[in-house]
Amino acid sequence: MDKLIIQGGHELYGNIQVAGAKNAALPLMAAAVLAPGKTTLSNVPRLVDVGTMGRVLANLGLEVEHDRDAGTMSLDAANLTSDTAPYELVKTMRASFYALGALIGRLRKGKVSLPGGCAWGPRPVDIHMKGFEAMGVSIDLDEGYVVADAANIHGTNFVLSFPSVGATVNLLLVAATIPEETVLDNVAREPEVTALVRMLQQMGATIEGTGTSTLRIVGTRDLKPVQQAVIPDRIEAGTYLAAVGMTGGEIVLKGAEPEHLTMVIAKSVEAGLHVTVTVDGIRVKRNGELRPVDVETAVYPGFATDMQAQWIALMSMANGASFVTDTIYPDRFTHVAELMRLGAKVTMKENVAKVQGPSKLKGAPVMSTDLRASACLVLAGLAAEGETHISRIYHLDRGYEKLEDKLRALGAIIDRVGER
Ligand code: EPU
């Protein structure tokens, strides 16, 4: 297992290219299942989760080729040879559950392992199931697997009880193949969902309401394979934005989409960062003191839960107390105890972290617990005096492309070493 060693205390200067978004690439890959023939994706990030989804799809019979240097991926779904996504693959990544929507859409049946919990809580899939059932899909649970039979599938009106990203993706994958109207209400409006809507439209589905809470879909059994580019990763961009907030310096996030970061930018400006939109991305600069700013996570366009951990790290250096509340995942605070090992002063009350800044962070050995928690520790390590060792960094490889290379190019001193 690898670990990262960071010599903190260096300002960051320069440009980095923002990668394609993990959470957009995964649903687009699943959508390839719906169209017999070769789908081609570009701007596909080099990430472990993308590889996992590739294996889930290859297991169904797709021919998947990822050119990691070019960032392109072809997915040939001419012949499906299996209707099952096994536990061994699904347990490692929840988004593998998109295979269920894809299989129902293409084969009108599917057997996919229930994803189970994750590092910070149960993360249920009840909304996915209720939506499928509203479309006439019969769902059985058998030895940890969801077994779907969609022989009698039909269009429907379905209101999601919460605008879940995953449920919206899964239901869209199915609705795009039903040649009747399906109305999905209270859907997620995250840019990654909108990217999927656009791909399904290009493939031949009629979808009205793009980017809103209500989608009207008239699908077709004759979806065509398309070429599609993955949108830039707003969370990766936000993470580097927070990094320069902590270390000081000035960076340009090339290729970042400012519209997808409205809330993060607004909060960062409130905290004292200079953020400007350039022709090719976002420029971020910090040369003064940081002010404390409260955030409460919410569904898009609110403050993303995937930026909560990084915000706590940033606020540990702000001049005063701030409150960071996670309403999406109330238990997603495993990073707090590790961050405190580096000197942050945080007290938790239910899903609210009170961050008392400014802390003089000092390097220490810490442990990654999940993807965004790891990002938060990297940020703190970059700002801390002395050396920080972060172990179990395989979490980072799930969601940050070439993290050390990008940070090193900005002037950080960071190394990856093998750990026994
Ligand atoms: N929820 C339910 N029932 C469901 C589905 C969701 O109660 O059937 C609840 C969840 O427990 C949670 C909330 O709804 O409290 C939001 O969950 P959502 O379904 O929106 O999340 P997700 O689709 O499982 C995606 C991202 C996450 C990100 C969340 C929230 C992908 C592959 N994952 O997960 O990304 O945190 O949306 O924005 O898109 C990450 O990248 O680090 C990550 C965890």
XYZ file of C-alpha atoms and ligand atoms in Angstrom:
464
model
C 0.000 0.000 0.000
C 1.352 3.408 -0.929
C 1.564 6.447 1.282
C 2.123 10.121 0.621
C 4.827 12.141 2.304
C 4.325 15.876 2.190
C 6.749 18.577 3.308
C 4.294 21.344 4.069
C 4.515 25.085 4.127
C 5.063 25.899 0.448
C 2.889 28.310 -1.476
C 1.379 27.001 -4.701
C 1.901 28.766 -8.034
C 1.151 27.754 -11.615
C -1.437 26.099 -13.810
C -3.127 22.754 -13.603
C -5.417 21.051 -16.052
C -8.651 19.918 -14.446
C -9.482 16.290 -15.315
C -12.761 14.857 -16.533
C -15.239 14.264 -13.717
C -15.328 10.803 -12.172
C -18.989 11.182 -11.266
C -19.857 12.149 -14.842
C -17.742 9.474 -16.531
C -19.362 6.620 -14.570
C -22.985 7.239 -15.707
C -21.879 7.912 -19.298
C -20.055 4.573 -19.302
C -23.218 2.867 -18.023
C -25.267 4.558 -20.766
C -23.079 2.863 -23.386
C -24.766 -0.432 -22.447
C -28.068 0.858 -23.878
C -26.852 1.169 -27.458
C -25.631 -1.836 -29.447
C -22.413 -0.667 -31.099
C -19.407 1.418 -30.139
C -19.718 4.426 -27.827
C -16.651 6.660 -27.583
C -15.958 8.880 -24.592
C -13.244 11.522 -24.387
C -11.742 13.394 -21.424
C -12.090 10.193 -19.383
C -10.030 10.488 -16.189
C -7.399 7.936 -15.249
C -8.946 6.708 -12.019
C -9.410 3.468 -10.170
C -13.209 3.942 -10.108
C -13.276 4.306 -13.886
C -11.333 1.040 -14.119
C -13.815 -0.628 -11.764
C -16.767 0.487 -13.868
C -14.899 -0.761 -16.943
C -14.624 -4.199 -15.307
C -18.327 -4.215 -14.343
C -19.242 -3.489 -17.975
C -16.690 -5.912 -19.437
C -18.229 -8.553 -17.204
C -21.566 -7.915 -18.945
C -19.914 -8.512 -22.298
C -18.884 -5.012 -23.396
C -15.536 -4.571 -25.077
C -13.968 -1.738 -23.134
C -10.762 -0.039 -24.221
C -9.351 2.864 -22.252
C -6.450 4.771 -23.766
C -5.218 6.353 -20.551
C -2.788 8.718 -22.223
C -5.286 10.025 -24.756
C -8.121 10.006 -22.210
C -10.429 8.201 -24.621
C -12.515 5.141 -23.994
C -14.442 2.987 -26.398
C -17.224 0.757 -25.152
C -18.616 -1.707 -27.647
C -21.963 -3.031 -26.476
C -22.798 -5.056 -29.604
C -23.231 -8.261 -27.611
C -24.123 -8.614 -23.962
C -23.129 -11.966 -22.538
C -24.278 -11.621 -18.929
C -27.069 -9.927 -17.006
C -25.234 -9.929 -13.665
C -23.001 -7.489 -11.779
C -21.340 -9.533 -9.036
C -20.756 -8.596 -5.417
C -16.969 -8.681 -5.831
C -17.147 -5.681 -8.145
C -20.150 -3.804 -6.759
C -18.860 -3.868 -3.165
C -15.797 -1.846 -4.168
C -17.774 0.985 -5.748
C -21.378 2.001 -5.223
C -21.748 3.486 -8.684
C -21.501 -0.090 -10.046
C -25.177 -0.142 -9.151
C -25.750 1.884 -12.356
C -25.405 -1.508 -14.037
C -28.942 -2.271 -12.870
C -30.534 0.635 -14.766
C -28.371 -0.158 -17.778
C -29.337 -3.853 -17.779
C -33.042 -3.166 -17.329
C -32.820 -0.625 -20.138
C -31.067 -2.975 -22.541
C -32.140 -6.499 -21.573
C -35.327 -5.865 -19.589
C -33.793 -7.889 -16.778
C -30.760 -7.755 -14.531
C -29.161 -9.111 -11.381
C -26.944 -6.712 -9.485
C -25.482 -7.047 -6.032
C -26.799 -4.605 -3.447
C -23.971 -2.127 -2.833
C -24.090 -2.212 0.972
C -22.700 0.534 3.184
C -19.623 2.649 2.867
C -16.997 4.136 5.145
C -19.310 6.738 6.621
C -22.803 5.215 6.685
C -25.505 3.022 5.187
C -26.311 4.901 1.897
C -29.558 3.132 0.918
C -30.941 2.539 -2.612
C -34.660 2.530 -1.782
C -35.435 5.431 -4.138
C -33.880 3.567 -7.078
C -36.095 0.546 -6.285
C -39.301 2.520 -5.848
C -38.703 4.248 -9.168
C -38.073 0.974 -10.993
C -41.227 -0.495 -9.465
C -43.251 2.548 -10.561
C -42.093 1.714 -14.111
C -43.560 -1.782 -13.766
C -40.270 -3.542 -13.020
C -40.641 -6.400 -10.559
C -37.848 -6.433 -8.015
C -36.811 -9.362 -5.813
C -34.008 -9.625 -3.339
C -32.082 -12.880 -3.476
C -28.941 -13.616 -1.466
C -27.784 -10.015 -1.468
C -28.701 -9.450 -5.109
C -31.429 -7.296 -6.615
C -33.123 -9.332 -9.316
C -35.143 -7.256 -11.755
C -37.691 -8.455 -14.289
C -38.918 -5.717 -16.592
C -41.084 -7.712 -19.016
C -44.026 -5.427 -18.215
C -42.200 -2.111 -18.163
C -44.125 1.081 -18.923
C -43.931 4.860 -18.681
C -44.945 6.458 -15.395
C -45.036 9.580 -13.257
C -42.630 9.232 -10.357
C -41.641 11.717 -7.685
C -38.287 10.985 -6.031
C -38.633 11.422 -2.251
C -35.149 13.031 -2.334
C -33.208 14.283 -5.382
C -30.685 11.432 -5.260
C -27.962 11.569 -7.901
C -27.684 7.784 -8.173
C -31.433 7.159 -8.328
C -31.866 9.857 -10.978
C -29.112 8.258 -13.074
C -30.509 4.733 -12.742
C -34.087 5.815 -13.547
C -32.943 7.877 -16.534
C -31.063 4.897 -17.963
C -34.311 2.947 -17.954
C -36.724 5.726 -18.953
C -34.600 6.486 -22.036
C -35.500 3.036 -23.382
C -39.279 3.111 -22.710
C -41.188 4.225 -25.814
C -43.823 5.959 -23.668
C -43.682 9.121 -21.565
C -42.025 8.930 -18.156
C -42.095 11.986 -15.907
C -39.466 12.047 -13.183
C -40.020 14.748 -10.607
C -37.685 16.055 -7.894
C -34.675 14.698 -9.771
C -31.063 15.610 -8.982
C -29.816 18.615 -10.969
C -26.096 17.995 -10.525
C -24.076 18.806 -13.677
C -23.112 15.131 -13.902
C -26.820 14.223 -14.236
C -27.309 16.898 -16.882
C -24.319 15.481 -18.773
C -26.060 12.100 -18.845
C -29.316 13.708 -20.021
C -27.439 15.309 -22.906
C -25.862 12.022 -23.896
C -29.213 10.192 -23.804
C -30.729 12.958 -25.956
C -27.947 12.517 -28.473
C -28.499 8.773 -28.429
C -32.106 9.334 -29.496
C -34.230 9.764 -26.363
C -36.517 12.796 -26.173
C -35.981 14.511 -22.835
C -37.484 17.844 -21.815
C -36.547 19.838 -18.747
C -32.748 19.468 -18.954
C -31.151 20.954 -15.838
C -34.471 21.309 -13.971
C -36.141 19.225 -11.258
C -38.667 17.678 -13.649
C -37.627 15.576 -16.614
C -40.121 14.377 -19.239
C -38.686 11.468 -21.128
C -39.945 9.633 -24.165
C -37.497 6.844 -24.797
C -36.823 4.451 -27.612
C -35.649 0.853 -27.970
C -33.427 2.064 -30.756
C -30.804 4.183 -28.956
C -27.678 4.786 -31.019
C -24.057 4.812 -29.815
C -22.525 8.296 -29.740
C -19.312 10.165 -29.021
C -19.334 12.221 -25.856
C -16.851 14.285 -23.844
C -16.803 14.016 -20.046
C -17.370 17.364 -18.286
C -14.601 18.802 -16.058
C -14.428 17.655 -12.466
C -15.857 20.421 -10.280
C -14.794 18.656 -7.090
C -11.195 18.243 -8.238
C -11.177 21.943 -9.173
C -12.721 22.884 -5.822
C -10.128 20.805 -3.983
C -7.192 22.644 -5.619
C -8.971 25.931 -5.020
C -9.106 25.103 -1.313
C -5.436 24.021 -1.445
C -4.244 27.434 -2.583
C -6.545 28.963 0.031
C -4.606 27.071 2.665
C -1.059 27.485 1.393
C -1.271 30.905 -0.231
C -0.091 31.558 -3.784
C -1.875 31.819 -7.096
C -3.021 29.105 -9.493
C -5.107 28.756 -12.638
C -7.485 25.810 -12.836
C -7.473 25.275 -16.558
C -10.614 23.825 -18.041
C -12.656 24.290 -14.834
C -16.294 25.215 -15.399
C -17.103 28.213 -13.158
C -20.857 27.709 -13.546
C -20.567 24.359 -11.786
C -18.692 25.940 -8.875
C -20.881 28.944 -8.170
C -21.432 28.159 -4.496
C -17.832 27.119 -3.788
C -16.545 30.280 -5.474
C -19.016 32.491 -3.564
C -17.972 30.977 -0.240
C -14.272 31.215 -1.127
C -14.603 34.891 -1.997
C -16.406 35.438 1.312
C -13.440 33.733 3.001
C -11.073 36.234 1.413
C -9.784 34.437 -1.712
C -9.525 36.266 -5.016
C -11.292 34.193 -7.632
C -11.568 35.341 -11.225
C -12.923 33.610 -14.280
C -10.406 33.509 -17.130
C -10.895 32.531 -20.759
C -9.785 29.005 -20.065
C -10.702 28.403 -16.447
C -10.536 29.918 -12.979
C -7.724 31.907 -11.336
C -7.425 31.665 -7.542
C -5.185 33.736 -5.350
C -4.684 34.178 -1.648
C -2.532 36.893 -0.254
C -4.395 38.000 2.837
C -5.855 36.377 5.909
C -8.682 33.855 5.733
C -12.064 34.706 7.189
C -14.321 32.078 8.795
C -17.328 31.169 6.618
C -20.100 28.739 7.545
C -21.313 26.223 4.983
C -24.172 23.770 4.903
C -24.088 21.061 2.262
C -27.081 20.746 -0.021
C -28.040 19.232 -3.331
C -26.837 21.098 -6.411
C -26.602 24.035 -6.856
C -25.945 24.103 -3.093
C -22.558 23.506 -1.472
C -21.458 19.968 -2.427
C -21.003 17.364 0.300
C -17.963 16.252 -1.719
C -16.312 19.583 -0.733
C -17.244 19.439 2.952
C -14.023 17.813 4.199
C -11.826 20.167 2.188
C -13.768 23.152 3.548
C -13.157 22.039 7.138
C -9.423 21.875 6.354
C -9.530 25.386 4.888
C -11.513 26.780 7.798
C -9.013 25.377 10.318
C -6.736 28.200 9.114
C -9.373 30.948 9.098
C -9.275 33.711 11.630
C -12.190 32.682 13.871
C -14.890 30.038 14.312
C -16.993 28.572 11.531
C -19.702 25.937 11.381
C -19.724 23.253 8.692
C -22.925 21.219 8.459
C -23.459 18.146 6.279
C -27.151 17.621 5.572
C -26.569 15.076 2.777
C -24.399 12.605 4.697
C -24.709 13.408 8.426
C -21.960 10.884 9.327
C -19.388 11.928 6.754
C -16.845 13.288 9.253
C -14.214 10.559 9.565
C -11.578 13.098 8.494
C -12.126 15.239 11.581
C -10.211 13.061 14.034
C -7.269 12.760 11.595
C -7.281 16.494 10.913
C -7.106 17.113 14.650
C -3.894 15.060 14.724
C -2.446 17.806 12.539
C -3.543 20.467 14.998
C -7.004 21.520 13.767
C -9.481 22.388 16.514
C -12.837 20.880 15.640
C -15.761 19.932 17.838
C -18.615 17.842 16.522
C -22.258 18.037 17.481
C -24.299 15.631 15.390
C -23.768 16.679 11.766
C -22.227 20.062 12.577
C -18.493 20.656 12.866
C -17.396 23.755 14.736
C -13.990 24.653 13.382
C -12.016 26.996 15.596
C -9.319 28.764 13.642
C -6.701 29.813 13.152
C -4.677 26.678 13.887
C -0.995 26.373 13.241
C -1.035 22.963 11.596
C 1.926 20.662 12.221
C 2.871 17.559 10.242
C 2.018 14.122 11.670
C 1.227 10.605 10.474
C -2.453 10.339 9.490
C -4.665 7.837 7.735
C -7.033 8.185 4.789
C -10.524 6.914 5.438
C -12.331 7.753 2.218
C -11.832 9.744 -0.927
C -12.712 13.280 0.146
C -11.377 12.712 3.672
C -8.035 11.917 2.050
C -8.172 15.093 -0.007
C -8.760 17.081 3.172
C -5.657 15.530 4.764
C -3.538 16.304 1.708
C -4.623 19.948 1.895
C -3.801 20.109 5.581
C -0.433 18.430 4.933
C 0.414 21.010 2.277
C -0.214 23.814 4.743
C 1.298 22.157 7.820
C 4.743 22.894 9.118
C 6.995 19.835 8.759
C 6.308 16.396 7.369
C 2.939 14.686 7.042
C 2.642 10.993 6.193
C -0.744 9.960 4.792
C -1.320 6.227 4.622
C -4.003 4.212 2.824
C -4.027 6.619 -0.071
C -5.669 4.122 -2.422
C -8.812 6.133 -1.663
C -7.259 9.138 -3.419
C -6.558 7.112 -6.544
C -10.283 6.482 -6.872
C -10.999 10.136 -7.550
C -7.913 12.331 -8.123
C -5.948 11.934 -11.327
C -2.173 12.376 -10.977
C -2.602 14.223 -7.694
C 1.082 14.296 -6.730
C 2.209 15.306 -10.233
C -0.263 18.168 -10.332
C 0.667 19.425 -6.878
C 4.377 19.055 -7.550
C 3.986 21.164 -10.694
C 2.559 23.890 -8.440
C 5.586 23.772 -6.145
C 4.425 21.345 -3.467
C 6.893 18.866 -2.031
C 5.030 15.603 -2.133
C 6.138 12.028 -2.734
C 4.450 8.682 -3.016
C 6.281 5.814 -1.409
C 5.467 2.136 -1.103
C 4.411 1.081 2.404
C 4.668 -2.439 3.697
N -30.498 8.298 -0.503
C -31.527 7.545 0.006
N -32.077 6.560 -0.768
C -31.624 6.309 -2.038
C -30.577 7.079 -2.550
C -30.019 8.069 -1.759
O -31.951 7.752 1.131
O -32.177 5.416 -2.696
C -29.897 9.369 0.321
C -28.450 9.057 0.697
O -28.372 8.216 1.826
C -27.890 10.429 0.936
C -28.600 11.280 -0.104
O -29.767 10.542 -0.464
O -28.225 10.894 2.212
C -27.786 11.595 -1.335
O -27.396 10.417 -1.991
P -27.215 10.319 -3.558
O -27.989 9.139 -4.038
O -27.496 11.638 -4.179
O -25.672 10.002 -3.693
P -24.969 8.943 -4.607
O -25.590 8.927 -5.953
O -24.818 7.648 -3.892
C -23.304 10.688 -5.603
C -21.830 10.810 -5.762
C -21.192 11.045 -4.399
C -21.791 12.312 -3.794
C -23.319 12.210 -3.741
C -23.986 13.476 -3.271
C -21.356 9.435 -7.672
C -20.776 8.187 -8.232
N -21.319 9.581 -6.348
O -23.529 9.571 -4.749
O -19.808 11.229 -4.640
O -21.298 12.491 -2.504
O -23.831 11.900 -5.061
O -23.683 14.517 -4.101
O -21.838 10.272 -8.423
C -17.517 11.183 -4.128
O -17.287 11.467 -5.315
O -16.640 11.252 -3.222
C -18.864 10.779 -3.747
C -19.127 10.090 -2.656
